[in-house]
Amino acid sequence: MENDGTYRWAPNDPGKDKKMPPLKKLGTTILLVLLVIILVAGSVSCFYTVDDKQQAVVTTFGKVTDITDAGVHFKLPFGIQRVQKVDVNVYQKIELGYSTNGSYVNTSESTMITGDYNIVNVDFFVEYRISDPVQYLYSSNNPELILKNLIQSQIRNVVGSSTVDAVLTDGKENIQMQVKELVTGILSEYDIGLTLVDVRIQDAEPPTAEVIEAFKAVETAKQQAEAVVNNAKAYQNAQLPQAQAQADQAIQNAEYLKQKRINEAVEQVAMFNAMYEEYARNSAITRSRMYYEAIQEILPGVKLYINTAQDGDNVQMLLPLESLVNTNGGGN
């Protein structure tokens, strides 16, 4: 103990009370606090969360070791394992030649030349998504830029082989389909982790006002032609049932006349057979009757008198007979 009443710590003095110096005690406390902080930070960094729109790529010492889906997951701390989250279930867009908020119009992206040497401005809207997070992160430096350049190249290829009428009017769907097929084929060959979802022509117009008006007039004429065709089809659909009904009625009448003719023919055959049977039994009488019936049919206004007298009969014919027939009340 010193004269000032304080204790001095002497390591080699076992007879004195040993107390830790304040500086060393402070250092130990700081070390413990740092150790606790490191342990807490390590335990916190051992867990990570992935939402339902993402997938996480886990690397161990820089090598891909796992791909995790939505949920809470564990990883090794202190940089041993690293996690990169990628939005795989989100449709992302590329706008070529325009922006939806109207912030810019890029004519270098939209101005193209068609197969018949006309200049057009075509804006495209593209949707894509990340299909392979590992390829997306590590196979290329900037996959979005690669996809954009690829789409622009194929768009110019397809538009350059199309006519200006097809680009501005009725060929848009075919152009969109061709561009999508070409880009999808190239993406499957050179996998950059992206999948093309949709390609649409947002707007297509000629570069000058005069040409725009001309194409508007063409489009109006086509719409009018379609309206005329639709009206003609409507008239056709209205007239077809009536014409079909008339045709059915004509067919039924023809069937009726056909059957009538068949019945008449059958009746005439029956009459002929009956007459032939009578003729076979008594040919002379049948010939006479047929002769008289034919005369009556040929000369309907002539009165017919039949003389039944036989050769050798003493019968005198009196002429004229009309007065006698009228006097006797008629007869043949």
Short mmCIF file of C-alpha atoms in Angstrom, two decimals:
data_model
loop_
_atom_site.label_atom_id
_atom_site.label_comp_id
_atom_site.label_asym_id
_atom_site.label_seq_id
_atom_site.Cartn_x
_atom_site.Cartn_y
_atom_site.Cartn_z
CA MET A 1 0.00 0.00 0.00
CA GLU A 2 1.40 3.41 -0.96
CA ASN A 3 1.26 6.54 1.07
CA ASP A 4 -1.61 7.93 -1.03
CA GLY A 5 -3.82 5.05 0.20
CA THR A 6 -4.04 3.17 -3.11
CA TYR A 7 -3.00 -0.35 -3.90
CA ARG A 8 -0.37 -1.03 -6.50
CA TRP A 9 -0.44 -4.40 -8.20
CA ALA A 10 2.80 -6.25 -8.02
CA PRO A 11 2.92 -9.55 -9.87
CA ASN A 12 5.70 -10.96 -7.78
CA ASP A 13 4.32 -9.82 -4.51
CA PRO A 14 2.11 -12.65 -3.24
CA GLY A 15 1.54 -10.86 -0.02
CA LYS A 16 -0.38 -8.07 -1.58
CA ASP A 17 -4.08 -8.17 -2.82
CA LYS A 18 -4.04 -8.70 -6.57
CA LYS A 19 -6.34 -6.50 -8.65
CA MET A 20 -6.56 -6.32 -12.50
CA PRO A 21 -5.46 -3.02 -13.97
CA PRO A 22 -8.38 -0.95 -15.39
CA LEU A 23 -6.95 -0.85 -18.96
CA LYS A 24 -6.60 -4.60 -19.18
CA LYS A 25 -10.08 -5.06 -17.79
CA LEU A 26 -11.45 -2.65 -20.39
CA GLY A 27 -9.69 -4.53 -23.19
CA THR A 28 -11.13 -7.83 -22.01
CA THR A 29 -14.62 -6.32 -21.94
CA ILE A 30 -14.23 -4.94 -25.45
CA LEU A 31 -13.00 -8.29 -26.68
CA LEU A 32 -16.01 -10.04 -25.18
CA VAL A 33 -18.38 -7.50 -26.71
CA LEU A 34 -16.75 -7.93 -30.11
CA LEU A 35 -16.99 -11.68 -29.78
CA VAL A 36 -20.70 -11.43 -28.94
CA ILE A 37 -21.28 -9.10 -31.89
CA ILE A 38 -19.46 -11.48 -34.22
CA LEU A 39 -21.48 -14.41 -32.94
CA VAL A 40 -24.78 -12.51 -33.31
CA ALA A 41 -23.86 -11.28 -36.78
CA GLY A 42 -22.79 -14.76 -37.77
CA SER A 43 -26.03 -16.29 -36.52
CA VAL A 44 -28.09 -13.64 -38.29
CA SER A 45 -26.19 -14.07 -41.55
CA CYS A 46 -26.77 -17.81 -41.42
CA PHE A 47 -30.40 -17.39 -42.56
CA TYR A 48 -31.89 -15.81 -45.65
CA THR A 49 -35.41 -15.51 -47.06
CA VAL A 50 -36.58 -16.08 -50.65
CA ASP A 51 -40.03 -14.82 -51.70
CA ASP A 52 -42.41 -16.62 -54.06
CA LYS A 53 -41.27 -14.67 -57.13
CA GLN A 54 -37.61 -15.55 -56.68
CA GLN A 55 -35.04 -18.29 -56.70
CA ALA A 56 -31.72 -18.03 -54.87
CA VAL A 57 -28.38 -19.24 -56.22
CA VAL A 58 -26.05 -20.39 -53.41
CA THR A 59 -22.28 -20.43 -54.00
CA THR A 60 -19.69 -21.99 -51.70
CA PHE A 61 -16.25 -20.45 -52.12
CA GLY A 62 -17.45 -19.08 -55.49
CA LYS A 63 -18.84 -22.37 -56.85
CA VAL A 64 -22.58 -22.89 -57.37
CA THR A 65 -23.74 -25.52 -54.90
CA ASP A 66 -27.50 -25.04 -54.61
CA ILE A 67 -30.62 -23.35 -56.00
CA THR A 68 -33.34 -22.66 -53.41
CA ASP A 69 -36.99 -21.73 -53.81
CA ALA A 70 -39.31 -19.59 -51.70
CA GLY A 71 -38.89 -19.84 -47.91
CA VAL A 72 -36.33 -19.40 -45.12
CA HIS A 73 -33.00 -21.17 -45.67
CA PHE A 74 -29.68 -21.67 -43.87
CA LYS A 75 -26.21 -20.86 -45.22
CA LEU A 76 -22.70 -20.84 -43.85
CA PRO A 77 -21.63 -17.43 -42.53
CA PHE A 78 -18.56 -15.24 -42.92
CA GLY A 79 -18.55 -15.35 -46.71
CA ILE A 80 -18.18 -19.09 -46.94
CA GLN A 81 -21.49 -19.24 -48.77
CA ARG A 82 -23.05 -16.37 -50.70
CA VAL A 83 -26.61 -15.99 -51.96
CA GLN A 84 -27.86 -14.15 -55.06
CA LYS A 85 -31.62 -13.80 -55.48
CA VAL A 86 -33.12 -13.75 -58.98
CA ASP A 87 -36.68 -12.81 -60.00
CA VAL A 88 -37.68 -15.88 -62.01
CA ASN A 89 -41.49 -15.62 -61.77
CA VAL A 90 -41.75 -12.03 -62.99
CA TYR A 91 -42.46 -10.99 -66.57
CA GLN A 92 -40.02 -8.26 -67.55
CA LYS A 93 -40.30 -6.00 -70.58
CA ILE A 94 -38.22 -4.39 -73.29
CA GLU A 95 -39.60 -1.42 -75.22
CA LEU A 96 -38.07 -0.79 -78.64
CA GLY A 97 -38.56 2.64 -80.19
CA TYR A 98 -40.77 4.10 -77.45
CA SER A 99 -41.46 4.16 -73.72
CA THR A 100 -44.79 3.74 -71.97
CA ASN A 101 -44.26 6.84 -69.86
CA GLY A 102 -43.43 8.88 -72.97
CA SER A 103 -39.99 9.85 -71.76
CA TYR A 104 -38.29 9.10 -75.07
CA VAL A 105 -38.80 8.08 -78.68
CA ASN A 106 -35.84 6.23 -80.18
CA THR A 107 -36.15 6.38 -83.95
CA SER A 108 -32.88 4.49 -84.38
CA GLU A 109 -34.63 1.45 -82.91
CA SER A 110 -37.94 1.86 -84.77
CA THR A 111 -36.95 3.07 -88.25
CA MET A 112 -36.61 0.14 -90.67
CA ILE A 113 -36.69 -0.61 -94.38
CA THR A 114 -39.13 -3.15 -95.81
CA GLY A 115 -38.59 -5.75 -98.49
CA ASP A 116 -40.12 -3.47 -101.16
CA TYR A 117 -37.76 -0.61 -100.21
CA ASN A 118 -40.11 1.50 -98.11
CA ILE A 119 -39.20 3.12 -94.79
CA VAL A 120 -41.46 2.47 -91.79
CA ASN A 121 -41.39 3.22 -88.08
CA VAL A 122 -42.25 0.12 -86.04
CA ASP A 123 -42.36 0.04 -82.23
CA PHE A 124 -42.12 -3.34 -80.49
CA PHE A 125 -43.08 -4.48 -77.02
CA VAL A 126 -41.22 -7.56 -75.73
CA GLU A 127 -41.91 -9.67 -72.65
CA TYR A 128 -39.40 -12.14 -71.23
CA ARG A 129 -38.58 -13.92 -68.00
CA ILE A 130 -35.57 -15.57 -66.36
CA SER A 131 -35.81 -19.31 -66.91
CA ASP A 132 -32.40 -20.42 -65.55
CA PRO A 133 -30.95 -18.30 -62.74
CA VAL A 134 -27.50 -19.91 -62.92
CA GLN A 135 -27.16 -19.28 -66.67
CA TYR A 136 -28.57 -15.80 -66.20
CA LEU A 137 -25.95 -14.91 -63.56
CA TYR A 138 -22.87 -16.61 -64.93
CA SER A 139 -23.16 -17.46 -68.65
CA SER A 140 -22.99 -13.87 -69.93
CA ASN A 141 -22.10 -10.43 -68.73
CA ASN A 142 -25.36 -8.64 -69.62
CA PRO A 143 -28.09 -11.06 -70.77
CA GLU A 144 -30.76 -8.33 -71.09
CA LEU A 145 -28.62 -6.37 -73.54
CA ILE A 146 -27.86 -9.54 -75.49
CA LEU A 147 -31.60 -10.32 -75.74
CA LYS A 148 -32.41 -6.77 -76.82
CA ASN A 149 -29.78 -6.79 -79.57
CA LEU A 150 -30.93 -10.24 -80.71
CA ILE A 151 -34.56 -9.14 -80.93
CA GLN A 152 -33.65 -5.99 -82.86
CA SER A 153 -31.61 -8.03 -85.31
CA GLN A 154 -34.40 -10.53 -85.99
CA ILE A 155 -37.04 -7.79 -86.21
CA ARG A 156 -35.06 -6.04 -88.94
CA ASN A 157 -34.54 -9.38 -90.66
CA VAL A 158 -38.26 -10.16 -90.75
CA VAL A 159 -39.41 -6.62 -91.61
CA GLY A 160 -36.76 -6.48 -94.33
CA SER A 161 -38.34 -9.52 -96.00
CA SER A 162 -41.94 -8.21 -95.71
CA THR A 163 -43.88 -5.72 -97.80
CA VAL A 164 -44.86 -2.34 -96.47
CA ASP A 165 -48.56 -3.30 -96.72
CA ALA A 166 -47.95 -6.34 -94.51
CA VAL A 167 -46.05 -4.29 -91.92
CA LEU A 168 -48.66 -1.54 -91.72
CA THR A 169 -51.89 -3.50 -92.16
CA ASP A 170 -52.70 -7.19 -92.16
CA GLY A 171 -49.28 -8.84 -91.78
CA LYS A 172 -48.48 -7.83 -88.21
CA GLU A 173 -49.42 -11.12 -86.58
CA ASN A 174 -47.28 -13.07 -89.02
CA ILE A 175 -44.30 -10.78 -88.39
CA GLN A 176 -44.66 -11.13 -84.62
CA MET A 177 -44.83 -14.92 -84.91
CA GLN A 178 -41.73 -15.09 -87.14
CA VAL A 179 -39.69 -12.88 -84.81
CA LYS A 180 -40.66 -14.93 -81.78
CA GLU A 181 -39.80 -18.23 -83.48
CA LEU A 182 -36.39 -16.97 -84.65
CA VAL A 183 -35.41 -15.48 -81.28
CA THR A 184 -36.62 -18.55 -79.37
CA GLY A 185 -34.53 -20.82 -81.58
CA ILE A 186 -31.38 -18.77 -81.05
CA LEU A 187 -31.96 -18.55 -77.28
CA SER A 188 -32.28 -22.32 -77.07
CA GLU A 189 -28.94 -22.70 -78.87
CA TYR A 190 -27.06 -20.07 -76.87
CA ASP A 191 -28.65 -20.36 -73.43
CA ILE A 192 -28.33 -17.12 -71.48
CA GLY A 193 -30.99 -18.02 -68.93
CA LEU A 194 -33.79 -15.99 -70.54
CA THR A 195 -37.03 -17.14 -72.18
CA LEU A 196 -38.98 -15.01 -74.63
CA VAL A 197 -42.66 -14.79 -73.63
CA ASP A 198 -44.21 -12.48 -76.21
CA VAL A 199 -43.36 -10.10 -79.06
CA ARG A 200 -45.93 -7.54 -80.16
CA ILE A 201 -45.96 -4.66 -82.63
CA GLN A 202 -47.01 -1.71 -80.51
CA ASP A 203 -47.32 0.70 -83.42
CA ALA A 204 -46.42 0.79 -87.11
CA GLU A 205 -46.61 3.84 -89.34
CA PRO A 206 -44.92 5.35 -92.39
CA PRO A 207 -42.47 8.17 -91.72
CA THR A 208 -44.27 11.09 -93.46
CA ALA A 209 -47.71 12.61 -92.99
CA GLU A 210 -48.66 12.15 -96.66
CA VAL A 211 -47.80 8.47 -96.58
CA ILE A 212 -49.65 8.08 -93.28
CA GLU A 213 -52.81 9.52 -94.82
CA ALA A 214 -52.44 7.29 -97.86
CA PHE A 215 -52.17 4.19 -95.72
CA LYS A 216 -55.10 5.32 -93.59
CA ALA A 217 -57.14 5.59 -96.80
CA VAL A 218 -56.02 2.09 -97.78
CA GLU A 219 -56.98 0.76 -94.35
CA THR A 220 -60.37 2.49 -94.58
CA ALA A 221 -60.97 0.96 -98.01
CA LYS A 222 -60.09 -2.47 -96.67
CA GLN A 223 -62.49 -2.03 -93.77
CA GLN A 224 -65.23 -0.96 -96.18
CA ALA A 225 -64.51 -3.98 -98.36
CA GLU A 226 -64.75 -6.23 -95.32
CA ALA A 227 -68.06 -4.59 -94.42
CA VAL A 228 -69.41 -5.22 -97.93
CA VAL A 229 -68.26 -8.85 -97.78
CA ASN A 230 -69.89 -9.27 -94.38
CA ASN A 231 -73.15 -7.78 -95.66
CA ALA A 232 -73.05 -10.10 -98.65
CA LYS A 233 -72.49 -13.07 -96.38
CA ALA A 234 -75.38 -11.93 -94.18
CA TYR A 235 -77.63 -11.68 -97.24
CA GLN A 236 -76.43 -15.09 -98.37
CA ASN A 237 -77.20 -16.58 -94.98
CA ALA A 238 -80.66 -14.99 -95.08
CA GLN A 239 -81.45 -16.25 -98.59
CA LEU A 240 -80.04 -19.74 -98.29
CA PRO A 241 -82.85 -21.10 -96.05
CA GLN A 242 -85.49 -19.72 -98.40
CA ALA A 243 -83.74 -21.14 -101.44
CA GLN A 244 -83.33 -24.45 -99.66
CA ALA A 245 -87.03 -24.50 -98.85
CA GLN A 246 -87.90 -23.79 -102.49
CA ALA A 247 -85.52 -26.52 -103.60
CA ASP A 248 -87.08 -28.97 -101.15
CA GLN A 249 -90.54 -28.06 -102.43
CA ALA A 250 -89.43 -28.51 -106.05
CA ILE A 251 -87.95 -31.89 -105.17
CA GLN A 252 -91.17 -32.93 -103.43
CA ASN A 253 -93.23 -31.82 -106.45
CA ALA A 254 -90.93 -33.74 -108.76
CA GLU A 255 -91.26 -36.82 -106.58
CA TYR A 256 -95.05 -36.42 -106.64
CA LEU A 257 -95.12 -36.07 -110.45
CA LYS A 258 -92.76 -38.99 -110.77
CA GLN A 259 -94.99 -41.20 -108.67
CA LYS A 260 -98.05 -39.95 -110.54
CA ARG A 261 -96.47 -40.84 -113.88
CA ILE A 262 -95.51 -44.26 -112.53
CA ASN A 263 -99.05 -44.86 -111.33
CA GLU A 264 -100.50 -43.73 -114.67
CA ALA A 265 -98.09 -45.99 -116.51
CA VAL A 266 -99.04 -48.91 -114.28
CA GLU A 267 -102.71 -48.16 -114.87
CA GLN A 268 -102.21 -47.99 -118.65
CA VAL A 269 -100.31 -51.26 -118.59
CA ALA A 270 -103.15 -52.85 -116.63
CA MET A 271 -105.72 -51.47 -119.08
CA PHE A 272 -103.68 -52.71 -122.03
CA ASN A 273 -103.37 -56.16 -120.50
CA ALA A 274 -107.12 -56.23 -119.84
CA MET A 275 -107.87 -55.14 -123.40
CA TYR A 276 -105.44 -57.70 -124.72
CA GLU A 277 -107.18 -60.43 -122.75
CA GLU A 278 -110.57 -59.34 -124.19
CA TYR A 279 -109.05 -59.18 -127.62
CA ALA A 280 -107.66 -62.67 -127.22
CA ARG A 281 -111.08 -64.02 -126.24
CA ASN A 282 -113.06 -62.25 -129.02
CA SER A 283 -110.88 -60.35 -131.43
CA ALA A 284 -113.63 -59.24 -133.90
CA ILE A 285 -115.88 -57.63 -131.30
CA THR A 286 -112.89 -56.06 -129.54
CA ARG A 287 -111.59 -54.58 -132.80
CA SER A 288 -115.02 -53.13 -133.59
CA ARG A 289 -115.38 -51.62 -130.12
CA MET A 290 -111.89 -50.13 -130.26
CA TYR A 291 -112.65 -48.71 -133.70
CA TYR A 292 -115.86 -47.05 -132.54
CA GLU A 293 -114.21 -45.67 -129.40
CA ALA A 294 -111.40 -44.22 -131.52
CA ILE A 295 -113.96 -42.60 -133.88
CA GLN A 296 -115.80 -41.06 -130.91
CA GLU A 297 -112.55 -39.73 -129.52
CA ILE A 298 -111.40 -38.32 -132.86
CA LEU A 299 -114.83 -36.89 -133.83
CA PRO A 300 -116.45 -35.93 -130.55
CA GLY A 301 -119.22 -33.79 -132.19
CA VAL A 302 -120.37 -36.41 -134.70
CA LYS A 303 -123.35 -38.70 -134.00
CA LEU A 304 -122.57 -42.30 -134.57
CA TYR A 305 -125.08 -44.81 -135.89
CA ILE A 306 -124.26 -48.48 -135.89
CA ASN A 307 -125.84 -50.73 -138.50
CA THR A 308 -126.04 -54.24 -137.08
CA ALA A 309 -127.74 -55.75 -140.10
CA GLN A 310 -126.01 -58.75 -141.54
CA ASP A 311 -125.49 -59.55 -145.15
CA GLY A 312 -128.73 -61.09 -146.60
CA ASP A 313 -131.02 -59.30 -144.14
CA ASN A 314 -133.85 -57.46 -145.85
CA VAL A 315 -133.23 -54.15 -144.08
CA GLN A 316 -133.58 -50.85 -145.91
CA MET A 317 -131.63 -47.88 -144.62
CA LEU A 318 -133.57 -44.64 -144.58
CA LEU A 319 -131.81 -41.37 -144.95
CA PRO A 320 -131.81 -38.92 -143.35
CA LEU A 321 -132.07 -40.69 -140.00
CA GLU A 322 -131.94 -37.54 -137.85
CA SER A 323 -135.67 -36.91 -138.07
CA LEU A 324 -136.51 -40.48 -137.18
CA VAL A 325 -134.19 -40.49 -134.24
CA ASN A 326 -135.70 -37.28 -132.92
CA THR A 327 -139.24 -38.62 -133.48
CA ASN A 328 -138.60 -41.91 -131.72
CA GLY A 329 -136.91 -40.21 -128.77
CA GLY A 330 -133.31 -40.97 -129.63
CA GLY A 331 -131.26 -44.08 -130.19
CA ASN A 332 -128.22 -45.31 -132.02
#
